[in-house]
Amino acid sequence: MSDAGTTVIIGAGVAGVHAAESLRKEGDQDRIVLLDSDSRMPYDRPPLSKEWVTGETDEASILLRDPATYERLDIDLKLGVEVTDIDSVRKTIDTNDGHSYEWEKLLLATGSQLRTLSIAGDNLQGIFYLRRMADAIAINQHMQQVKEAVIIGAGFIGAELAASLNQLGINVTIVERSSYPMETIVGRQVSEYFLDLHRRNGVDVITEDSVTQFNGETNVEEAVTASGRRIPCQAVMIGVGVTPNTELSHPQLQADWGYAVSEYGETSAPDIYAAGDCTSWPYNGVPIHVEHWDHAVNHAKTVAKNMVHPQSAPYTYTPYFWSDQYNNRFQYFGHAKEWSKTVLRGSVESDAFTIFYLDDQDIVKAAFISNQPKNALPVRRMIQQQKAIDPEALADESTVLKKVQRVQV
């Protein structure tokens, strides 16, 4: 391997690891340096809120790759290292351990960072954010003696944690600021379904309220809300969202809710690319930002290909994410900030249904699938084709879904 055309990747999460691997698959024979501030071997994050919390998996089983893989691919993995400066003229980066790395091409795969709360008592023991393996380990150790837990935020991470802790026999209370959690993503009908799902499983979901204070001696004992509720607890998990991690800045790097990239993953700075959660990228001609595992993997692979073969593969992937809660599998395809109508196929009461989000031309922009995995492929195709659909046929379960897309209005 040659050092002359070194590629440096900042971030060894799912995007960074898949990018490094893809560079080799695309024929890159030069040096690849993969840096991450976490000192642990690169691992998968989704299990941290599910199988890890319930004890169904261990640290070794959620590694993204076996340690020997990095050696076999000759990827220079540097862990526990933070990048402090990017110089696009000299083409160097500096790290907090005093090293400087030269690069021909640079990939930013810095992911996202947690939003945090700053309220009275937030320094008590037993209050957690879940982002890294170290957080997950601390949560598991602490949960051994916990009978009551509070989760702040009813997004997908909070919902998955609630389901996992409920499975362990812990009494869980979710406190959510909005009236209908995730309504802007999945709409009122699915939001109401999620509220009912958790309540049916014994979770106390409080909406239109927020935690303003924690009480306790050394460990958290109580969460106090704005409306005056006092909720006993021995553990608190905070999941109030994330923001793109764009702390590594440079005058040439344009960032607007993520590093702005072209369809090839190019940033506004020459020879600097970005992939995954830290980006804002063009989807159907409009810049969007998503924070999903599937996007991080596929975006990283595509961007890596363009780093080896410039502007050869535009990224046209349909956004997708999934969530597992109470033995239910939920899937979401597409991207829709707004829609003109929704169409329900199946029965919400049965937990098996698909909801389609249509624009004013009856084109499906997105779909939410609950426990109907066979619908995934035709739904993805429908969104990719962007053709008008007959809403009545879409709702009619006697009509084969893959044939609905042929019905024009």
mmCIF file of C-alpha atoms in Angstrom:
data_model
loop_
_atom_site.group_PDB
_atom_site.id
_atom_site.type_symbol
_atom_site.label_atom_id
_atom_site.label_comp_id
_atom_site.label_asym_id
_atom_site.label_seq_id
_atom_site.Cartn_x
_atom_site.Cartn_y
_atom_site.Cartn_z
ATOM 1 C CA MET A 1 0.000 0.000 0.000
ATOM 2 C CA SER A 2 1.208 3.474 -0.882
ATOM 3 C CA ASP A 3 1.102 6.555 1.383
ATOM 4 C CA ALA A 4 1.046 8.917 -1.595
ATOM 5 C CA GLY A 5 -2.734 8.929 -2.057
ATOM 6 C CA THR A 6 -3.811 8.579 1.551
ATOM 7 C CA THR A 7 -7.514 8.737 2.361
ATOM 8 C CA VAL A 8 -8.428 9.761 5.897
ATOM 9 C CA ILE A 9 -11.866 8.912 7.282
ATOM 10 C CA ILE A 10 -13.014 10.748 10.402
ATOM 11 C CA GLY A 11 -15.538 8.638 12.284
ATOM 12 C CA ALA A 12 -15.530 4.837 12.677
ATOM 13 C CA GLY A 13 -19.260 4.374 13.058
ATOM 14 C CA VAL A 14 -21.372 2.473 10.568
ATOM 15 C CA ALA A 15 -20.721 5.003 7.771
ATOM 16 C CA GLY A 16 -16.971 5.236 8.322
ATOM 17 C CA VAL A 17 -16.413 1.482 8.509
ATOM 18 C CA HIS A 18 -18.511 0.725 5.425
ATOM 19 C CA ALA A 19 -16.764 3.514 3.535
ATOM 20 C CA ALA A 20 -13.314 2.153 4.370
ATOM 21 C CA GLU A 21 -14.331 -1.347 3.343
ATOM 22 C CA SER A 22 -15.921 -0.059 0.128
ATOM 23 C CA LEU A 23 -12.800 1.898 -0.826
ATOM 24 C CA ARG A 24 -10.902 -1.382 -0.903
ATOM 25 C CA LYS A 25 -13.689 -3.117 -2.852
ATOM 26 C CA GLU A 26 -13.565 -0.303 -5.412
ATOM 27 C CA GLY A 27 -9.856 -0.845 -5.924
ATOM 28 C CA ASP A 28 -8.208 1.780 -3.704
ATOM 29 C CA GLN A 29 -4.695 0.468 -3.060
ATOM 30 C CA ASP A 30 -3.381 3.480 -1.159
ATOM 31 C CA ARG A 31 -3.247 4.064 2.569
ATOM 32 C CA ILE A 32 -6.568 4.367 4.439
ATOM 33 C CA VAL A 33 -6.600 5.890 7.919
ATOM 34 C CA LEU A 34 -9.794 5.457 9.961
ATOM 35 C CA LEU A 35 -10.030 7.676 13.052
ATOM 36 C CA ASP A 36 -12.533 7.721 15.904
ATOM 37 C CA SER A 37 -12.741 9.423 19.286
ATOM 38 C CA ASP A 38 -14.236 6.276 20.857
ATOM 39 C CA SER A 39 -11.581 3.940 22.226
ATOM 40 C CA ARG A 40 -13.618 0.777 21.591
ATOM 41 C CA MET A 41 -13.534 -1.287 18.425
ATOM 42 C CA PRO A 42 -16.186 0.026 15.996
ATOM 43 C CA TYR A 43 -19.628 -1.300 16.946
ATOM 44 C CA ASP A 44 -23.241 -1.191 15.812
ATOM 45 C CA ARG A 45 -25.469 1.280 17.677
ATOM 46 C CA PRO A 46 -29.084 0.109 17.066
ATOM 47 C CA PRO A 47 -28.809 -2.911 19.417
ATOM 48 C CA LEU A 48 -27.822 -0.612 22.303
ATOM 49 C CA SER A 49 -31.447 0.438 22.854
ATOM 50 C CA LYS A 50 -32.854 -3.054 22.296
ATOM 51 C CA GLU A 51 -30.958 -6.361 22.589
ATOM 52 C CA TRP A 52 -28.153 -4.886 24.688
ATOM 53 C CA VAL A 53 -30.501 -3.430 27.308
ATOM 54 C CA THR A 54 -32.428 -6.699 27.627
ATOM 55 C CA GLY A 55 -29.236 -8.757 27.885
ATOM 56 C CA GLU A 56 -29.848 -10.656 24.630
ATOM 57 C CA THR A 57 -26.478 -9.744 23.143
ATOM 58 C CA ASP A 58 -22.927 -8.990 24.233
ATOM 59 C CA GLU A 59 -20.200 -6.564 23.176
ATOM 60 C CA ALA A 60 -18.427 -8.952 20.822
ATOM 61 C CA SER A 61 -21.600 -9.726 18.856
ATOM 62 C CA ILE A 62 -22.337 -6.095 17.997
ATOM 63 C CA LEU A 63 -18.927 -5.239 16.582
ATOM 64 C CA LEU A 64 -19.274 -3.938 13.040
ATOM 65 C CA ARG A 65 -16.378 -6.086 11.918
ATOM 66 C CA ASP A 66 -14.071 -8.633 13.471
ATOM 67 C CA PRO A 67 -10.821 -6.862 14.511
ATOM 68 C CA ALA A 68 -8.863 -9.011 12.055
ATOM 69 C CA THR A 69 -10.837 -7.493 9.163
ATOM 70 C CA TYR A 70 -9.114 -4.126 9.522
ATOM 71 C CA GLU A 71 -5.721 -5.797 9.400
ATOM 72 C CA ARG A 72 -6.691 -7.933 6.407
ATOM 73 C CA LEU A 73 -7.876 -4.860 4.492
ATOM 74 C CA ASP A 74 -4.844 -2.876 5.633
ATOM 75 C CA ILE A 75 -7.006 -0.178 7.223
ATOM 76 C CA ASP A 76 -5.018 1.889 9.709
ATOM 77 C CA LEU A 77 -7.531 2.097 12.575
ATOM 78 C CA LYS A 78 -6.778 4.816 15.147
ATOM 79 C CA LEU A 79 -9.100 4.790 18.182
ATOM 80 C CA GLY A 80 -9.448 7.239 21.060
ATOM 81 C CA VAL A 81 -8.297 10.072 18.799
ATOM 82 C CA GLU A 82 -10.051 13.403 18.301
ATOM 83 C CA VAL A 83 -9.468 15.589 15.252
ATOM 84 C CA THR A 84 -8.790 19.199 16.218
ATOM 85 C CA ASP A 85 -8.118 20.910 12.898
ATOM 86 C CA ILE A 86 -8.592 20.519 9.144
ATOM 87 C CA ASP A 87 -6.269 22.310 6.741
ATOM 88 C CA SER A 88 -7.620 22.035 3.194
ATOM 89 C CA VAL A 89 -4.643 23.857 1.653
ATOM 90 C CA ARG A 90 -1.874 21.743 3.147
ATOM 91 C CA LYS A 91 -4.276 18.774 3.116
ATOM 92 C CA THR A 92 -3.604 17.808 6.702
ATOM 93 C CA ILE A 93 -5.592 17.117 9.843
ATOM 94 C CA ASP A 94 -4.306 17.504 13.380
ATOM 95 C CA THR A 95 -5.373 15.334 16.323
ATOM 96 C CA ASN A 96 -5.422 15.842 20.069
ATOM 97 C CA ASP A 97 -2.550 13.408 20.581
ATOM 98 C CA GLY A 98 -0.190 15.705 18.684
ATOM 99 C CA HIS A 99 -0.203 13.839 15.390
ATOM 100 C CA SER A 100 -0.758 15.297 11.950
ATOM 101 C CA TYR A 101 -2.012 13.257 9.004
ATOM 102 C CA GLU A 102 -1.625 14.145 5.351
ATOM 103 C CA TRP A 103 -4.448 13.222 3.011
ATOM 104 C CA GLU A 104 -5.265 13.306 -0.670
ATOM 105 C CA LYS A 105 -8.956 12.773 0.041
ATOM 106 C CA LEU A 106 -10.835 13.242 3.291
ATOM 107 C CA LEU A 107 -14.169 11.712 4.304
ATOM 108 C CA LEU A 108 -16.228 13.164 7.142
ATOM 109 C CA ALA A 109 -18.347 10.440 8.740
ATOM 110 C CA THR A 110 -18.808 12.159 12.080
ATOM 111 C CA GLY A 111 -22.418 11.103 12.634
ATOM 112 C CA SER A 112 -24.663 12.994 15.006
ATOM 113 C CA GLN A 113 -24.464 14.287 18.541
ATOM 114 C CA LEU A 114 -27.034 14.217 21.318
ATOM 115 C CA ARG A 115 -29.114 17.131 22.411
ATOM 116 C CA THR A 116 -28.852 17.532 26.156
ATOM 117 C CA LEU A 117 -30.995 18.907 28.961
ATOM 118 C CA SER A 118 -29.728 21.419 31.473
ATOM 119 C CA ILE A 119 -32.061 21.413 34.483
ATOM 120 C CA ALA A 120 -31.793 21.272 38.263
ATOM 121 C CA GLY A 121 -30.441 17.957 39.523
ATOM 122 C CA ASP A 122 -29.100 16.797 36.176
ATOM 123 C CA ASN A 123 -25.799 15.821 37.837
ATOM 124 C CA LEU A 124 -27.381 13.098 39.987
ATOM 125 C CA GLN A 125 -26.332 9.501 39.426
ATOM 126 C CA GLY A 126 -28.722 7.344 37.457
ATOM 127 C CA ILE A 127 -29.375 9.912 34.701
ATOM 128 C CA PHE A 128 -28.252 8.671 31.298
ATOM 129 C CA TYR A 129 -27.967 9.528 27.638
ATOM 130 C CA LEU A 130 -27.579 6.589 25.268
ATOM 131 C CA ARG A 131 -25.126 7.200 22.480
ATOM 132 C CA ARG A 132 -22.045 5.089 23.010
ATOM 133 C CA MET A 133 -21.181 1.623 24.235
ATOM 134 C CA ALA A 134 -19.906 3.131 27.483
ATOM 135 C CA ASP A 135 -23.377 4.603 28.067
ATOM 136 C CA ALA A 136 -25.022 1.233 27.399
ATOM 137 C CA ILE A 137 -22.682 -0.565 29.797
ATOM 138 C CA ALA A 138 -23.336 2.004 32.533
ATOM 139 C CA ILE A 139 -27.097 1.711 31.994
ATOM 140 C CA ASN A 140 -27.027 -2.091 32.218
ATOM 141 C CA GLN A 141 -24.995 -2.016 35.419
ATOM 142 C CA HIS A 142 -27.275 0.566 37.003
ATOM 143 C CA MET A 143 -30.525 -1.157 35.986
ATOM 144 C CA GLN A 144 -29.869 -4.186 38.198
ATOM 145 C CA GLN A 145 -31.559 -2.485 41.165
ATOM 146 C CA VAL A 146 -34.054 -0.275 39.340
ATOM 147 C CA LYS A 147 -37.812 -0.717 39.759
ATOM 148 C CA GLU A 148 -39.010 2.560 38.193
ATOM 149 C CA ALA A 149 -37.559 4.461 35.270
ATOM 150 C CA VAL A 150 -38.403 7.686 33.490
ATOM 151 C CA ILE A 151 -37.715 8.199 29.797
ATOM 152 C CA ILE A 152 -37.690 11.770 28.523
ATOM 153 C CA GLY A 153 -38.695 11.934 24.880
ATOM 154 C CA ALA A 154 -40.983 9.604 22.922
ATOM 155 C CA GLY A 155 -38.947 9.427 19.717
ATOM 156 C CA PHE A 156 -37.890 6.072 18.326
ATOM 157 C CA ILE A 157 -34.932 5.661 20.702
ATOM 158 C CA GLY A 158 -37.071 6.539 23.721
ATOM 159 C CA ALA A 159 -39.830 4.211 22.523
ATOM 160 C CA GLU A 160 -37.390 1.324 21.999
ATOM 161 C CA LEU A 161 -35.864 1.871 25.431
ATOM 162 C CA ALA A 162 -39.330 1.913 26.992
ATOM 163 C CA ALA A 163 -40.170 -1.405 25.354
ATOM 164 C CA SER A 164 -36.828 -2.935 26.412
ATOM 165 C CA LEU A 165 -37.079 -1.807 30.054
ATOM 166 C CA ASN A 166 -40.707 -2.888 30.183
ATOM 167 C CA GLN A 167 -39.575 -6.333 29.057
ATOM 168 C CA LEU A 168 -37.239 -6.410 32.074
ATOM 169 C CA GLY A 169 -40.177 -5.818 34.428
ATOM 170 C CA ILE A 170 -39.332 -2.187 35.185
ATOM 171 C CA ASN A 171 -42.172 0.290 35.608
ATOM 172 C CA VAL A 172 -41.625 2.854 32.856
ATOM 173 C CA THR A 173 -42.957 6.385 32.485
ATOM 174 C CA ILE A 174 -42.393 8.343 29.273
ATOM 175 C CA VAL A 175 -42.598 12.131 29.433
ATOM 176 C CA GLU A 176 -43.120 13.804 26.065
ATOM 177 C CA ARG A 177 -43.395 17.522 25.399
ATOM 178 C CA SER A 178 -45.680 17.275 22.345
ATOM 179 C CA SER A 179 -49.291 16.110 22.197
ATOM 180 C CA TYR A 180 -48.556 13.461 19.570
ATOM 181 C CA PRO A 181 -44.974 12.149 19.476
ATOM 182 C CA MET A 182 -43.320 11.901 16.057
ATOM 183 C CA GLU A 183 -46.433 13.331 14.404
ATOM 184 C CA THR A 184 -44.342 15.382 11.949
ATOM 185 C CA ILE A 185 -42.708 12.155 10.731
ATOM 186 C CA VAL A 186 -45.481 9.555 10.829
ATOM 187 C CA GLY A 187 -48.687 11.605 11.127
ATOM 188 C CA ARG A 188 -51.479 11.703 13.714
ATOM 189 C CA GLN A 189 -52.861 8.213 13.105
ATOM 190 C CA VAL A 190 -49.544 6.408 13.610
ATOM 191 C CA SER A 191 -48.646 8.668 16.540
ATOM 192 C CA GLU A 192 -51.907 7.735 18.265
ATOM 193 C CA TYR A 193 -51.162 4.093 17.523
ATOM 194 C CA PHE A 194 -47.766 4.342 19.225
ATOM 195 C CA LEU A 195 -49.282 5.986 22.288
ATOM 196 C CA ASP A 196 -51.859 3.210 22.540
ATOM 197 C CA LEU A 197 -49.244 0.497 21.945
ATOM 198 C CA HIS A 198 -47.129 1.611 24.887
ATOM 199 C CA ARG A 199 -50.083 2.110 27.181
ATOM 200 C CA ARG A 200 -51.430 -1.342 26.289
ATOM 201 C CA ASN A 201 -48.092 -2.769 27.361
ATOM 202 C CA GLY A 202 -48.187 -1.047 30.743
ATOM 203 C CA VAL A 203 -46.043 2.016 30.054
ATOM 204 C CA ASP A 204 -47.338 5.293 31.468
ATOM 205 C CA VAL A 205 -47.069 7.858 28.663
ATOM 206 C CA ILE A 206 -47.414 11.501 29.699
ATOM 207 C CA THR A 207 -47.797 14.011 26.861
ATOM 208 C CA GLU A 208 -47.873 17.830 26.775
ATOM 209 C CA ASP A 209 -45.493 17.988 29.729
ATOM 210 C CA SER A 210 -41.757 18.211 30.376
ATOM 211 C CA VAL A 211 -39.346 17.377 33.178
ATOM 212 C CA THR A 212 -38.024 20.512 34.868
ATOM 213 C CA GLN A 213 -36.133 19.090 37.843
ATOM 214 C CA PHE A 214 -34.601 15.935 39.291
ATOM 215 C CA ASN A 215 -34.566 15.274 43.034
ATOM 216 C CA GLY A 216 -32.430 12.919 45.113
ATOM 217 C CA GLU A 217 -29.445 12.731 47.460
ATOM 218 C CA THR A 218 -26.745 11.196 45.274
ATOM 219 C CA ASN A 219 -28.911 9.060 42.989
ATOM 220 C CA VAL A 220 -31.987 10.337 41.178
ATOM 221 C CA GLU A 221 -35.138 9.541 43.149
ATOM 222 C CA GLU A 222 -37.773 11.685 41.496
ATOM 223 C CA ALA A 223 -38.517 13.583 38.306
ATOM 224 C CA VAL A 224 -40.651 16.717 38.596
ATOM 225 C CA THR A 225 -42.578 18.007 35.583
ATOM 226 C CA ALA A 226 -43.710 21.482 34.560
ATOM 227 C CA SER A 227 -47.302 20.624 35.473
ATOM 228 C CA GLY A 228 -46.266 19.565 38.984
ATOM 229 C CA ARG A 229 -46.191 15.795 38.564
ATOM 230 C CA ARG A 230 -43.698 14.031 40.828
ATOM 231 C CA ILE A 231 -42.605 10.734 39.306
ATOM 232 C CA PRO A 232 -40.624 8.297 41.520
ATOM 233 C CA CYS A 233 -37.672 6.776 39.700
ATOM 234 C CA GLN A 234 -34.227 5.298 40.230
ATOM 235 C CA ALA A 235 -33.138 5.812 36.630
ATOM 236 C CA VAL A 236 -33.721 8.376 33.907
ATOM 237 C CA MET A 237 -32.943 8.053 30.217
ATOM 238 C CA ILE A 238 -32.942 11.219 28.133
ATOM 239 C CA GLY A 239 -33.702 11.012 24.423
ATOM 240 C CA VAL A 240 -34.554 14.475 23.202
ATOM 241 C CA GLY A 241 -33.074 14.140 19.746
ATOM 242 C CA VAL A 242 -29.776 14.570 17.959
ATOM 243 C CA THR A 243 -28.135 17.101 15.693
ATOM 244 C CA PRO A 244 -25.608 16.511 12.890
ATOM 245 C CA ASN A 245 -22.076 16.506 14.229
ATOM 246 C CA THR A 246 -20.498 19.295 12.196
ATOM 247 C CA GLU A 247 -18.118 20.547 14.878
ATOM 248 C CA LEU A 248 -15.202 19.992 12.518
ATOM 249 C CA SER A 249 -15.518 23.171 10.527
ATOM 250 C CA HIS A 250 -13.557 24.985 7.872
ATOM 251 C CA PRO A 251 -14.349 28.234 6.025
ATOM 252 C CA GLN A 252 -14.854 26.289 2.798
ATOM 253 C CA LEU A 253 -17.175 23.700 4.324
ATOM 254 C CA GLN A 254 -20.823 24.597 3.858
ATOM 255 C CA ALA A 255 -23.071 23.152 6.554
ATOM 256 C CA ASP A 256 -26.829 23.531 6.958
ATOM 257 C CA TRP A 257 -28.241 20.854 9.248
ATOM 258 C CA GLY A 258 -25.336 18.683 8.164
ATOM 259 C CA TYR A 259 -22.405 19.074 5.790
ATOM 260 C CA ALA A 260 -23.982 20.000 2.440
ATOM 261 C CA VAL A 261 -22.994 17.397 -0.155
ATOM 262 C CA SER A 262 -23.721 16.783 -3.824
ATOM 263 C CA GLU A 263 -25.325 13.594 -5.127
ATOM 264 C CA TYR A 264 -21.762 12.198 -5.210
ATOM 265 C CA GLY A 265 -20.990 13.014 -1.571
ATOM 266 C CA GLU A 266 -18.764 15.982 -2.410
ATOM 267 C CA THR A 267 -18.701 18.847 0.078
ATOM 268 C CA SER A 268 -18.097 22.454 -0.880
ATOM 269 C CA ALA A 269 -14.358 21.974 -0.192
ATOM 270 C CA PRO A 270 -12.175 20.266 -2.810
ATOM 271 C CA ASP A 271 -11.361 16.586 -2.126
ATOM 272 C CA ILE A 272 -13.416 16.578 1.082
ATOM 273 C CA TYR A 273 -16.409 14.233 1.118
ATOM 274 C CA ALA A 274 -19.030 13.464 3.757
ATOM 275 C CA ALA A 275 -21.406 10.567 4.340
ATOM 276 C CA GLY A 276 -24.125 9.430 6.713
ATOM 277 C CA ASP A 277 -25.875 11.234 9.567
ATOM 278 C CA CYS A 278 -23.619 14.293 9.402
ATOM 279 C CA THR A 279 -24.801 15.281 5.917
ATOM 280 C CA SER A 280 -27.522 17.170 4.116
ATOM 281 C CA TRP A 281 -27.951 15.539 0.699
ATOM 282 C CA PRO A 282 -30.184 15.957 -2.383
ATOM 283 C CA TYR A 283 -33.250 13.702 -2.498
ATOM 284 C CA ASN A 284 -35.504 14.258 -5.507
ATOM 285 C CA GLY A 285 -33.776 17.602 -5.984
ATOM 286 C CA VAL A 286 -34.358 18.827 -2.434
ATOM 287 C CA PRO A 287 -31.711 18.797 0.345
ATOM 288 C CA ILE A 288 -32.770 16.527 3.216
ATOM 289 C CA HIS A 289 -31.200 15.156 6.372
ATOM 290 C CA VAL A 290 -31.899 11.704 7.822
ATOM 291 C CA GLU A 291 -30.323 9.864 10.740
ATOM 292 C CA HIS A 292 -30.849 6.218 9.925
ATOM 293 C CA TRP A 293 -28.608 3.159 9.863
ATOM 294 C CA ASP A 294 -29.675 2.116 6.373
ATOM 295 C CA HIS A 295 -28.868 5.530 4.908
ATOM 296 C CA ALA A 296 -25.477 5.642 6.635
ATOM 297 C CA VAL A 297 -24.490 2.285 5.130
ATOM 298 C CA ASN A 298 -25.666 2.922 1.582
ATOM 299 C CA HIS A 299 -24.549 6.548 1.466
ATOM 300 C CA ALA A 300 -21.079 5.576 2.669
ATOM 301 C CA LYS A 301 -20.753 2.861 0.036
ATOM 302 C CA THR A 302 -21.829 5.217 -2.735
ATOM 303 C CA VAL A 303 -19.600 8.070 -1.603
ATOM 304 C CA ALA A 304 -16.619 5.699 -1.343
ATOM 305 C CA LYS A 305 -17.206 4.619 -4.937
ATOM 306 C CA ASN A 306 -17.185 8.261 -6.039
ATOM 307 C CA MET A 307 -13.979 8.892 -4.124
ATOM 308 C CA VAL A 308 -12.270 6.186 -6.195
ATOM 309 C CA HIS A 309 -14.182 6.841 -9.440
ATOM 310 C CA PRO A 310 -15.169 10.536 -9.307
ATOM 311 C CA GLN A 311 -18.798 11.388 -10.056
ATOM 312 C CA SER A 312 -19.561 7.880 -11.280
ATOM 313 C CA ALA A 313 -22.481 6.960 -8.995
ATOM 314 C CA PRO A 314 -25.137 9.495 -7.956
ATOM 315 C CA TYR A 315 -26.825 8.610 -4.662
ATOM 316 C CA THR A 316 -30.500 7.932 -5.365
ATOM 317 C CA TYR A 317 -31.371 5.596 -2.493
ATOM 318 C CA THR A 318 -34.871 5.730 -0.985
ATOM 319 C CA PRO A 319 -34.626 6.579 2.732
ATOM 320 C CA TYR A 320 -35.558 3.701 5.025
ATOM 321 C CA PHE A 321 -35.560 2.956 8.741
ATOM 322 C CA TRP A 322 -37.009 0.354 11.052
ATOM 323 C CA SER A 323 -37.861 0.021 14.734
ATOM 324 C CA ASP A 324 -38.551 -3.038 16.907
ATOM 325 C CA GLN A 325 -40.943 -2.587 19.846
ATOM 326 C CA TYR A 326 -42.823 -5.265 21.814
ATOM 327 C CA ASN A 327 -42.186 -7.945 19.181
ATOM 328 C CA ASN A 328 -43.481 -5.600 16.466
ATOM 329 C CA ARG A 329 -41.420 -4.645 13.420
ATOM 330 C CA PHE A 330 -42.065 -1.159 12.044
ATOM 331 C CA GLN A 331 -40.620 0.045 8.724
ATOM 332 C CA TYR A 332 -40.692 3.451 7.089
ATOM 333 C CA PHE A 333 -39.824 4.178 3.460
ATOM 334 C CA GLY A 334 -39.406 7.524 1.730
ATOM 335 C CA HIS A 335 -39.319 11.031 3.094
ATOM 336 C CA ALA A 336 -42.277 13.354 3.539
ATOM 337 C CA LYS A 337 -42.314 16.535 5.592
ATOM 338 C CA GLU A 338 -45.869 17.182 4.475
ATOM 339 C CA TRP A 339 -48.583 15.320 2.591
ATOM 340 C CA SER A 340 -52.089 15.923 1.249
ATOM 341 C CA LYS A 341 -53.713 12.686 2.401
ATOM 342 C CA THR A 342 -53.007 9.338 4.022
ATOM 343 C CA VAL A 343 -54.352 5.970 2.919
ATOM 344 C CA LEU A 344 -54.687 3.064 5.357
ATOM 345 C CA ARG A 345 -54.289 -0.496 4.120
ATOM 346 C CA GLY A 346 -55.025 -3.122 6.758
ATOM 347 C CA SER A 347 -56.196 -2.658 10.334
ATOM 348 C CA VAL A 348 -54.527 -0.546 12.997
ATOM 349 C CA GLU A 349 -56.344 -2.575 15.668
ATOM 350 C CA SER A 350 -54.697 -5.777 14.426
ATOM 351 C CA ASP A 351 -51.191 -4.231 14.569
ATOM 352 C CA ALA A 352 -50.790 -5.218 10.899
ATOM 353 C CA PHE A 353 -51.209 -2.304 8.519
ATOM 354 C CA THR A 354 -49.544 0.053 6.061
ATOM 355 C CA ILE A 355 -50.172 3.786 5.890
ATOM 356 C CA PHE A 356 -49.297 5.673 2.714
ATOM 357 C CA TYR A 357 -48.543 9.403 2.587
ATOM 358 C CA LEU A 358 -49.681 10.930 -0.727
ATOM 359 C CA ASP A 359 -49.189 14.377 -2.230
ATOM 360 C CA ASP A 360 -51.888 16.378 -4.049
ATOM 361 C CA GLN A 361 -51.163 14.430 -7.246
ATOM 362 C CA ASP A 362 -51.832 11.082 -5.501
ATOM 363 C CA ILE A 363 -48.140 10.195 -5.681
ATOM 364 C CA VAL A 364 -46.855 8.139 -2.745
ATOM 365 C CA LYS A 365 -44.077 10.077 -1.007
ATOM 366 C CA ALA A 366 -43.627 7.774 1.979
ATOM 367 C CA ALA A 367 -45.151 4.775 3.749
ATOM 368 C CA PHE A 368 -45.190 3.343 7.265
ATOM 369 C CA ILE A 369 -45.441 -0.454 7.544
ATOM 370 C CA SER A 370 -46.435 -2.297 10.723
ATOM 371 C CA ASN A 371 -45.834 -6.051 10.777
ATOM 372 C CA GLN A 372 -46.322 -6.438 7.021
ATOM 373 C CA PRO A 373 -42.792 -7.115 5.763
ATOM 374 C CA LYS A 374 -44.067 -8.428 2.411
ATOM 375 C CA ASN A 375 -45.202 -4.900 1.591
ATOM 376 C CA ALA A 376 -41.658 -3.521 1.832
ATOM 377 C CA LEU A 377 -40.497 -4.274 -1.722
ATOM 378 C CA PRO A 378 -43.604 -3.047 -3.600
ATOM 379 C CA VAL A 379 -43.750 0.040 -1.371
ATOM 380 C CA ARG A 380 -40.127 0.901 -2.126
ATOM 381 C CA ARG A 381 -40.755 0.499 -5.857
ATOM 382 C CA MET A 382 -43.896 2.628 -5.667
ATOM 383 C CA ILE A 383 -41.974 5.481 -4.026
ATOM 384 C CA GLN A 384 -39.125 5.203 -6.513
ATOM 385 C CA GLN A 385 -41.422 5.304 -9.546
ATOM 386 C CA GLN A 386 -43.263 8.438 -8.362
ATOM 387 C CA LYS A 387 -46.418 7.732 -10.397
ATOM 388 C CA ALA A 388 -49.977 8.666 -9.493
ATOM 389 C CA ILE A 389 -51.882 5.947 -7.645
ATOM 390 C CA ASP A 390 -55.600 5.206 -7.240
ATOM 391 C CA PRO A 391 -56.133 5.709 -3.468
ATOM 392 C CA GLU A 392 -59.134 3.366 -3.399
ATOM 393 C CA ALA A 393 -57.144 0.529 -4.942
ATOM 394 C CA LEU A 394 -54.302 1.276 -2.544
ATOM 395 C CA ALA A 395 -56.613 0.813 0.444
ATOM 396 C CA ASP A 396 -58.238 -2.351 -0.936
ATOM 397 C CA GLU A 397 -56.391 -5.383 0.441
ATOM 398 C CA SER A 398 -57.977 -7.605 -2.199
ATOM 399 C CA THR A 399 -55.878 -5.768 -4.798
ATOM 400 C CA VAL A 400 -52.310 -7.061 -4.979
ATOM 401 C CA LEU A 401 -50.092 -4.199 -3.848
ATOM 402 C CA LYS A 402 -47.517 -4.572 -6.606
ATOM 403 C CA LYS A 403 -50.300 -4.163 -9.176
ATOM 404 C CA VAL A 404 -51.710 -0.994 -7.614
ATOM 405 C CA GLN A 405 -48.855 1.056 -8.998
ATOM 406 C CA ARG A 406 -50.069 0.324 -12.524
ATOM 407 C CA VAL A 407 -53.431 2.002 -11.874
ATOM 408 C CA GLN A 408 -53.168 5.592 -13.055
ATOM 409 C CA VAL A 409 -55.514 8.488 -12.307
#
